[in-house]
PDB file of C-alpha atoms in Angstrom:
ATOM      1  CA  UNK A1280      -4.364  -5.460  33.671  1.00 46.00           C
ATOM      2  CA  UNK A1281      -5.549  -1.910  34.393  1.00 44.00           C
ATOM      3  CA  UNK A1282      -2.023  -0.549  33.842  1.00 45.00           C
ATOM      4  CA  UNK A1283      -1.792  -2.422  30.522  1.00 41.00           C
ATOM      5  CA  UNK A1284      -5.177  -1.008  29.402  1.00 39.00           C
ATOM      6  CA  UNK A1285      -4.171   2.531  30.438  1.00 40.00           C
ATOM      7  CA  UNK A1286      -0.908   2.101  28.526  1.00 42.00           C
ATOM      8  CA  UNK A1287      -2.763   1.116  25.342  1.00 42.00           C
ATOM      9  CA  UNK A1288      -5.203   4.021  25.695  1.00 39.00           C
ATOM     10  CA  UNK A1289      -2.324   6.453  26.268  1.00 41.00           C
ATOM     11  CA  UNK A1290      -0.461   5.113  23.217  1.00 42.00           C
ATOM     12  CA  UNK A1291      -3.583   5.451  21.057  1.00 42.00           C
ATOM     13  CA  UNK A1292      -4.248   9.016  22.237  1.00 37.00           C
ATOM     14  CA  UNK A1293      -0.636  10.034  21.642  1.00 40.00           C
ATOM     15  CA  UNK A1294      -0.651   8.536  18.148  1.00 46.00           C
ATOM     16  CA  UNK A1295      -3.983  10.223  17.335  1.00 45.00           C
ATOM     17  CA  UNK A1296      -2.587  13.575  18.524  1.00 42.00           C
ATOM     18  CA  UNK A1297       0.489  13.176  16.327  1.00 47.00           C
ATOM     19  CA  UNK A1298      -1.684  12.156  13.362  1.00 46.00           C
ATOM     20  CA  UNK A1299      -3.863  15.273  13.798  1.00 46.00           C
ATOM     21  CA  UNK A1300      -0.786  17.498  13.925  1.00 41.00           C
ATOM     22  CA  UNK A1301       0.601  15.849  10.809  1.00 43.00           C
ATOM     23  CA  UNK A1302      -2.745  16.175   9.002  1.00 42.00           C
ATOM     24  CA  UNK A1303      -2.650  19.919   9.611  1.00 38.00           C
ATOM     25  CA  UNK A1304       0.456  20.111   7.417  1.00 48.00           C
ATOM     26  CA  UNK A1305       0.131  20.064   3.633  1.00 52.00           C
ATOM     27  CA  UNK A1306       0.248  16.483   2.353  1.00 61.00           C
ATOM     28  CA  UNK A1307       3.168  15.896  -0.007  1.00 77.00           C
ATOM     29  CA  UNK A1308       2.350  14.328  -3.383  1.00 91.00           C
ATOM     30  CA  UNK A1309      -1.243  15.523  -2.926  1.00 94.00           C
ATOM     31  CA  UNK A1310      -1.733  12.359  -0.876  1.00 93.00           C
ATOM     32  CA  UNK A1311      -5.283  11.452   0.153  1.00 94.00           C
ATOM     33  CA  UNK A1312      -5.986   8.334   2.234  1.00 91.00           C
ATOM     34  CA  UNK A1313      -9.264   6.864   3.435  1.00 91.00           C
ATOM     35  CA  UNK A1314      -9.533   3.779   5.662  1.00 89.00           C
ATOM     36  CA  UNK A1315     -12.936   2.425   6.583  1.00 88.00           C
ATOM     37  CA  UNK A1316     -14.766  -0.698   7.629  1.00 86.00           C
ATOM     38  CA  UNK A1317     -16.212  -2.946   4.935  1.00 83.00           C
ATOM     39  CA  UNK A1318     -18.346  -5.676   6.488  1.00 83.00           C
ATOM     40  CA  UNK A1319     -16.033  -7.784   8.661  1.00 81.00           C
ATOM     41  CA  UNK A1320     -13.005  -6.290   6.932  1.00 87.00           C
ATOM     42  CA  UNK A1321     -11.588  -2.993   5.744  1.00 90.00           C
ATOM     43  CA  UNK A1322     -11.343  -0.875   2.653  1.00 93.00           C
ATOM     44  CA  UNK A1323      -8.479   1.445   1.784  1.00 93.00           C
ATOM     45  CA  UNK A1324      -8.696   4.191  -0.855  1.00 95.00           C
ATOM     46  CA  UNK A1325      -5.593   6.155  -1.747  1.00 95.00           C
ATOM     47  CA  UNK A1326      -4.706   8.804  -4.287  1.00 96.00           C
ATOM     48  CA  UNK A1327      -1.319  10.451  -4.821  1.00 96.00           C
ATOM     49  CA  UNK A1328       0.484  12.391  -7.536  1.00 95.00           C
ATOM     50  CA  UNK A1329       4.039  11.358  -8.428  1.00 94.00           C
ATOM     51  CA  UNK A1330       6.346  13.332 -10.758  1.00 93.00           C
ATOM     52  CA  UNK A1331       6.596  10.556 -13.362  1.00 93.00           C
ATOM     53  CA  UNK A1332       5.034  10.024 -16.755  1.00 93.00           C
ATOM     54  CA  UNK A1333       2.371   7.385 -17.333  1.00 93.00           C
ATOM     55  CA  UNK A1334       4.801   4.804 -18.724  1.00 92.00           C
ATOM     56  CA  UNK A1335       7.157   5.223 -15.759  1.00 93.00           C
ATOM     57  CA  UNK A1336       4.227   4.935 -13.336  1.00 94.00           C
ATOM     58  CA  UNK A1337       3.124   1.673 -14.957  1.00 94.00           C
ATOM     59  CA  UNK A1338       6.696   0.325 -14.917  1.00 92.00           C
ATOM     60  CA  UNK A1339       6.861   1.123 -11.189  1.00 93.00           C
ATOM     61  CA  UNK A1340       3.591  -0.690 -10.408  1.00 94.00           C
ATOM     62  CA  UNK A1341       4.549  -3.764 -12.429  1.00 95.00           C
ATOM     63  CA  UNK A1342       7.997  -4.056 -10.840  1.00 93.00           C
ATOM     64  CA  UNK A1343       6.543  -6.729  -8.571  1.00 95.00           C
ATOM     65  CA  UNK A1344       9.862  -7.798  -7.075  1.00 94.00           C
ATOM     66  CA  UNK A1345      10.796  -4.180  -6.410  1.00 90.00           C
ATOM     67  CA  UNK A1346       7.938  -4.048  -3.882  1.00 89.00           C
ATOM     68  CA  UNK A1347      10.472  -5.359  -1.336  1.00 89.00           C
ATOM     69  CA  UNK A1348      11.555  -1.718  -1.014  1.00 84.00           C
ATOM     70  CA  UNK A1349       8.230  -0.832   0.610  1.00 83.00           C
ATOM     71  CA  UNK A1350       8.277  -1.098   4.432  1.00 79.00           C
ATOM     72  CA  UNK A1351       6.405  -4.118   5.697  1.00 82.00           C
ATOM     73  CA  UNK A1352       6.935  -6.192   2.551  1.00 89.00           C
ATOM     74  CA  UNK A1353       9.699  -8.659   3.373  1.00 90.00           C
ATOM     75  CA  UNK A1354       9.503 -10.738   0.198  1.00 94.00           C
ATOM     76  CA  UNK A1355       7.870 -10.293  -3.214  1.00 95.00           C
ATOM     77  CA  UNK A1356       8.702 -12.612  -6.090  1.00 96.00           C
ATOM     78  CA  UNK A1357       7.086 -13.503  -9.388  1.00 97.00           C
ATOM     79  CA  UNK A1358       6.235 -17.213  -9.474  1.00 97.00           C
ATOM     80  CA  UNK A1359       4.255 -17.408 -12.730  1.00 97.00           C
ATOM     81  CA  UNK A1360       3.371 -15.254 -15.721  1.00 97.00           C
ATOM     82  CA  UNK A1361       0.841 -16.184 -18.416  1.00 97.00           C
ATOM     83  CA  UNK A1362      -0.337 -13.497 -20.815  1.00 95.00           C
ATOM     84  CA  UNK A1363      -1.448 -10.489 -18.782  1.00 96.00           C
ATOM     85  CA  UNK A1364      -1.742 -12.499 -15.519  1.00 97.00           C
ATOM     86  CA  UNK A1365       1.156 -12.466 -13.056  1.00 97.00           C
ATOM     87  CA  UNK A1366       1.267 -14.496  -9.855  1.00 98.00           C
ATOM     88  CA  UNK A1367       3.372 -13.006  -7.076  1.00 97.00           C
ATOM     89  CA  UNK A1368       4.243 -14.543  -3.726  1.00 97.00           C
ATOM     90  CA  UNK A1369       4.443 -11.962  -0.948  1.00 95.00           C
ATOM     91  CA  UNK A1370       5.371 -12.071   2.710  1.00 92.00           C
ATOM     92  CA  UNK A1371       4.278  -9.097   4.796  1.00 87.00           C
ATOM     93  CA  UNK A1372       5.505  -8.423   8.328  1.00 84.00           C
ATOM     94  CA  UNK A1373       3.883  -5.737  10.448  1.00 78.00           C
ATOM     95  CA  UNK A1374       3.371  -4.957  14.098  1.00 73.00           C
ATOM     96  CA  UNK A1375       0.194  -3.479  15.554  1.00 67.00           C
ATOM     97  CA  UNK A1376       1.272  -2.192  18.968  1.00 69.00           C
ATOM     98  CA  UNK A1377       2.421  -5.393  20.708  1.00 69.00           C
ATOM     99  CA  UNK A1378       0.886  -7.786  18.170  1.00 69.00           C
ATOM    100  CA  UNK A1379       3.027  -9.147  15.305  1.00 73.00           C
ATOM    101  CA  UNK A1380       1.261  -9.763  11.981  1.00 75.00           C
ATOM    102  CA  UNK A1381       2.911 -12.076   9.454  1.00 81.00           C
ATOM    103  CA  UNK A1382       1.008 -12.698   6.241  1.00 84.00           C
ATOM    104  CA  UNK A1383       1.978 -14.885   3.319  1.00 92.00           C
ATOM    105  CA  UNK A1384      -0.076 -14.682   0.144  1.00 94.00           C
ATOM    106  CA  UNK A1385      -0.101 -15.509  -3.526  1.00 97.00           C
ATOM    107  CA  UNK A1386      -1.584 -12.617  -5.442  1.00 97.00           C
ATOM    108  CA  UNK A1387      -2.686 -12.651  -9.048  1.00 98.00           C
ATOM    109  CA  UNK A1388      -2.192  -9.338 -10.833  1.00 98.00           C
ATOM    110  CA  UNK A1389      -4.167  -8.716 -14.017  1.00 98.00           C
ATOM    111  CA  UNK A1390      -2.459  -6.156 -16.238  1.00 97.00           C
ATOM    112  CA  UNK A1391      -5.744  -4.877 -17.663  1.00 96.00           C
ATOM    113  CA  UNK A1392      -4.212  -1.965 -19.568  1.00 95.00           C
ATOM    114  CA  UNK A1393      -1.302   0.460 -19.283  1.00 94.00           C
ATOM    115  CA  UNK A1394      -3.525   2.456 -16.919  1.00 96.00           C
ATOM    116  CA  UNK A1395      -5.088  -0.286 -14.784  1.00 97.00           C
ATOM    117  CA  UNK A1396      -3.824  -3.145 -12.656  1.00 97.00           C
ATOM    118  CA  UNK A1397      -6.225  -5.423 -10.743  1.00 98.00           C
ATOM    119  CA  UNK A1398      -5.185  -7.916  -8.074  1.00 98.00           C
ATOM    120  CA  UNK A1399      -6.742 -10.636  -5.964  1.00 97.00           C
ATOM    121  CA  UNK A1400      -5.420 -13.074  -3.405  1.00 96.00           C
ATOM    122  CA  UNK A1401      -5.492 -16.656  -4.734  1.00 97.00           C
ATOM    123  CA  UNK A1402      -4.311 -18.157  -1.457  1.00 95.00           C
ATOM    124  CA  UNK A1403      -2.866 -16.846   1.753  1.00 92.00           C
ATOM    125  CA  UNK A1404      -3.257 -15.976   5.385  1.00 87.00           C
ATOM    126  CA  UNK A1405      -5.850 -13.230   4.906  1.00 87.00           C
ATOM    127  CA  UNK A1406      -9.464 -14.327   4.538  1.00 91.00           C
ATOM    128  CA  UNK A1407      -9.766 -12.095   1.459  1.00 92.00           C
ATOM    129  CA  UNK A1408      -7.710  -9.420  -0.295  1.00 93.00           C
ATOM    130  CA  UNK A1409      -8.365  -7.732  -3.624  1.00 97.00           C
ATOM    131  CA  UNK A1410      -8.120  -4.358  -5.252  1.00 97.00           C
ATOM    132  CA  UNK A1411      -6.848  -2.250  -8.116  1.00 98.00           C
ATOM    133  CA  UNK A1412      -4.475   0.487  -9.202  1.00 97.00           C
ATOM    134  CA  UNK A1413      -5.570   3.080 -11.766  1.00 98.00           C
ATOM    135  CA  UNK A1414      -3.221   5.627 -13.347  1.00 98.00           C
ATOM    136  CA  UNK A1415      -4.390   9.047 -14.553  1.00 97.00           C
ATOM    137  CA  UNK A1416      -1.985  11.415 -16.331  1.00 96.00           C
ATOM    138  CA  UNK A1417      -1.990  14.992 -15.043  1.00 95.00           C
ATOM    139  CA  UNK A1418      -0.066  18.160 -15.824  1.00 91.00           C
ATOM    140  CA  UNK A1419       2.607  17.620 -13.136  1.00 89.00           C
ATOM    141  CA  UNK A1420       2.884  13.840 -13.256  1.00 94.00           C
ATOM    142  CA  UNK A1421       0.691  10.784 -12.898  1.00 96.00           C
ATOM    143  CA  UNK A1422      -2.016  10.268 -10.299  1.00 97.00           C
ATOM    144  CA  UNK A1423      -1.968   6.819  -8.694  1.00 97.00           C
ATOM    145  CA  UNK A1424      -5.389   5.675  -7.444  1.00 98.00           C
ATOM    146  CA  UNK A1425      -5.521   2.593  -5.254  1.00 97.00           C
ATOM    147  CA  UNK A1426      -8.526   0.757  -3.873  1.00 97.00           C
ATOM    148  CA  UNK A1427      -8.354  -2.432  -1.806  1.00 95.00           C
ATOM    149  CA  UNK A1428     -10.600  -4.475   0.439  1.00 94.00           C
ATOM    150  CA  UNK A1429      -9.364  -7.122   2.813  1.00 90.00           C
ATOM    151  CA  UNK A1430     -10.376  -9.230   5.757  1.00 90.00           C
ATOM    152  CA  UNK A1431      -7.929 -10.686   8.272  1.00 81.00           C
ATOM    153  CA  UNK A1432      -8.218 -13.716  10.501  1.00 78.00           C
ATOM    154  CA  UNK A1433      -6.768 -12.388  13.743  1.00 71.00           C
ATOM    155  CA  UNK A1434      -7.356 -12.017  17.461  1.00 66.00           C
ATOM    156  CA  UNK A1435      -6.304  -8.358  17.286  1.00 67.00           C
ATOM    157  CA  UNK A1436      -9.318  -6.095  17.937  1.00 72.00           C
ATOM    158  CA  UNK A1437     -10.589  -4.528  14.706  1.00 73.00           C
ATOM    159  CA  UNK A1438     -10.462  -0.990  16.147  1.00 76.00           C
ATOM    160  CA  UNK A1439      -6.705  -1.426  16.713  1.00 74.00           C
ATOM    161  CA  UNK A1440      -6.191  -2.625  13.141  1.00 76.00           C
ATOM    162  CA  UNK A1441      -8.179   0.346  11.797  1.00 77.00           C
ATOM    163  CA  UNK A1442      -6.164   2.732  13.961  1.00 73.00           C
ATOM    164  CA  UNK A1443      -2.902   1.163  12.747  1.00 75.00           C
ATOM    165  CA  UNK A1444      -3.996   1.413   9.100  1.00 77.00           C
ATOM    166  CA  UNK A1445      -5.032   5.048   9.442  1.00 76.00           C
ATOM    167  CA  UNK A1446      -1.728   6.016  11.007  1.00 74.00           C
ATOM    168  CA  UNK A1447       0.580   4.008   8.761  1.00 79.00           C
ATOM    169  CA  UNK A1448      -1.121   4.327   5.371  1.00 82.00           C
ATOM    170  CA  UNK A1449      -0.029   7.959   4.908  1.00 84.00           C
ATOM    171  CA  UNK A1450       3.602   7.138   5.573  1.00 85.00           C
ATOM    172  CA  UNK A1451       3.572   4.019   3.393  1.00 86.00           C
ATOM    173  CA  UNK A1452       1.953   5.631   0.342  1.00 89.00           C
ATOM    174  CA  UNK A1453       4.081   8.754   0.649  1.00 90.00           C
ATOM    175  CA  UNK A1454       7.102   6.471   0.545  1.00 89.00           C
ATOM    176  CA  UNK A1455       5.672   4.744  -2.544  1.00 89.00           C
ATOM    177  CA  UNK A1456       5.396   8.117  -4.297  1.00 89.00           C
ATOM    178  CA  UNK A1457       9.016   8.881  -3.361  1.00 91.00           C
ATOM    179  CA  UNK A1458      10.145   5.456  -4.626  1.00 90.00           C
ATOM    180  CA  UNK A1459       8.300   5.985  -7.935  1.00 88.00           C
ATOM    181  CA  UNK A1460      10.174   9.265  -8.435  1.00 83.00           C
ATOM    182  CA  UNK A1461      13.510   7.648  -7.462  1.00 84.00           C
ATOM    183  CA  UNK A1462      12.950   4.673  -9.745  1.00 77.00           C
ATOM    184  CA  UNK A1463      12.319   7.072 -12.610  1.00 67.00           C
ATOM    185  CA  UNK A1464      15.806   8.438 -12.067  1.00 59.00           C
ATOM    186  CA  UNK A1465      17.543   5.120 -11.280  1.00 62.00           C
ATOM    187  CA  UNK A1466      16.161   2.712 -13.845  1.00 52.00           C
ATOM    188  CA  UNK A1467      15.943   2.694 -17.616  1.00 52.00           C
ATOM    189  CA  UNK A1468      12.407   1.343 -17.880  1.00 55.00           C
ATOM    190  CA  UNK A1469      12.217   1.598 -21.674  1.00 66.00           C
ATOM    191  CA  UNK A1470       9.976   4.666 -21.414  1.00 72.00           C
ATOM    192  CA  UNK A1471      10.511   7.789 -23.434  1.00 58.00           C
ATOM    193  CA  UNK A1472      12.447  10.434 -21.554  1.00 48.00           C
ATOM    194  CA  UNK A1473      10.100  12.266 -19.255  1.00 45.00           C
ATOM    195  CA  UNK A1474       9.631  15.991 -19.666  1.00 42.00           C
ATOM    196  CA  UNK A1475       8.525  16.222 -16.034  1.00 43.00           C
ATOM    197  CA  UNK A1476      10.670  17.902 -13.376  1.00 40.00           C
TER     198      UNK A1476
END
């Protein structure tokens, strides 16, 4: 047991060292990530700038089935759409050190405006999950602002989950910014041709 505990501590220290080295570099996409505790759960706040116009940014966020291209999301499919409400079934697979996490959920997205998207879990494996996306046009693209709170039912210690979130959120949201820029080039979303880039 002592060897196992030392192994976990070593892995955490090594990951923290790598994260500090990476943080010293300039964050691409002007990426800012905050992960903190919120009661028995967590909150995540993210901001990044992608080289897309506002219409392209909104098309990217509302491509619910395209979310399968984000690491950790194994399945994402629209199961119902009524007015500005869209229900999406998602299956997420992650691993926190030696612990697998598999979450199935049905999320309801509310397309509030072409600059705001709210979501909440209607049913699923998490105790609670809700949040929003807000888009803000800027000179060099569109700023994506994300806020979410969630609470998991798990035997995994909360400090390990927080550590995992802090170390994987940067990579995940940087990849989202890259995918938004790629989608702009790959898909004809019906938006006017962007003058960006």
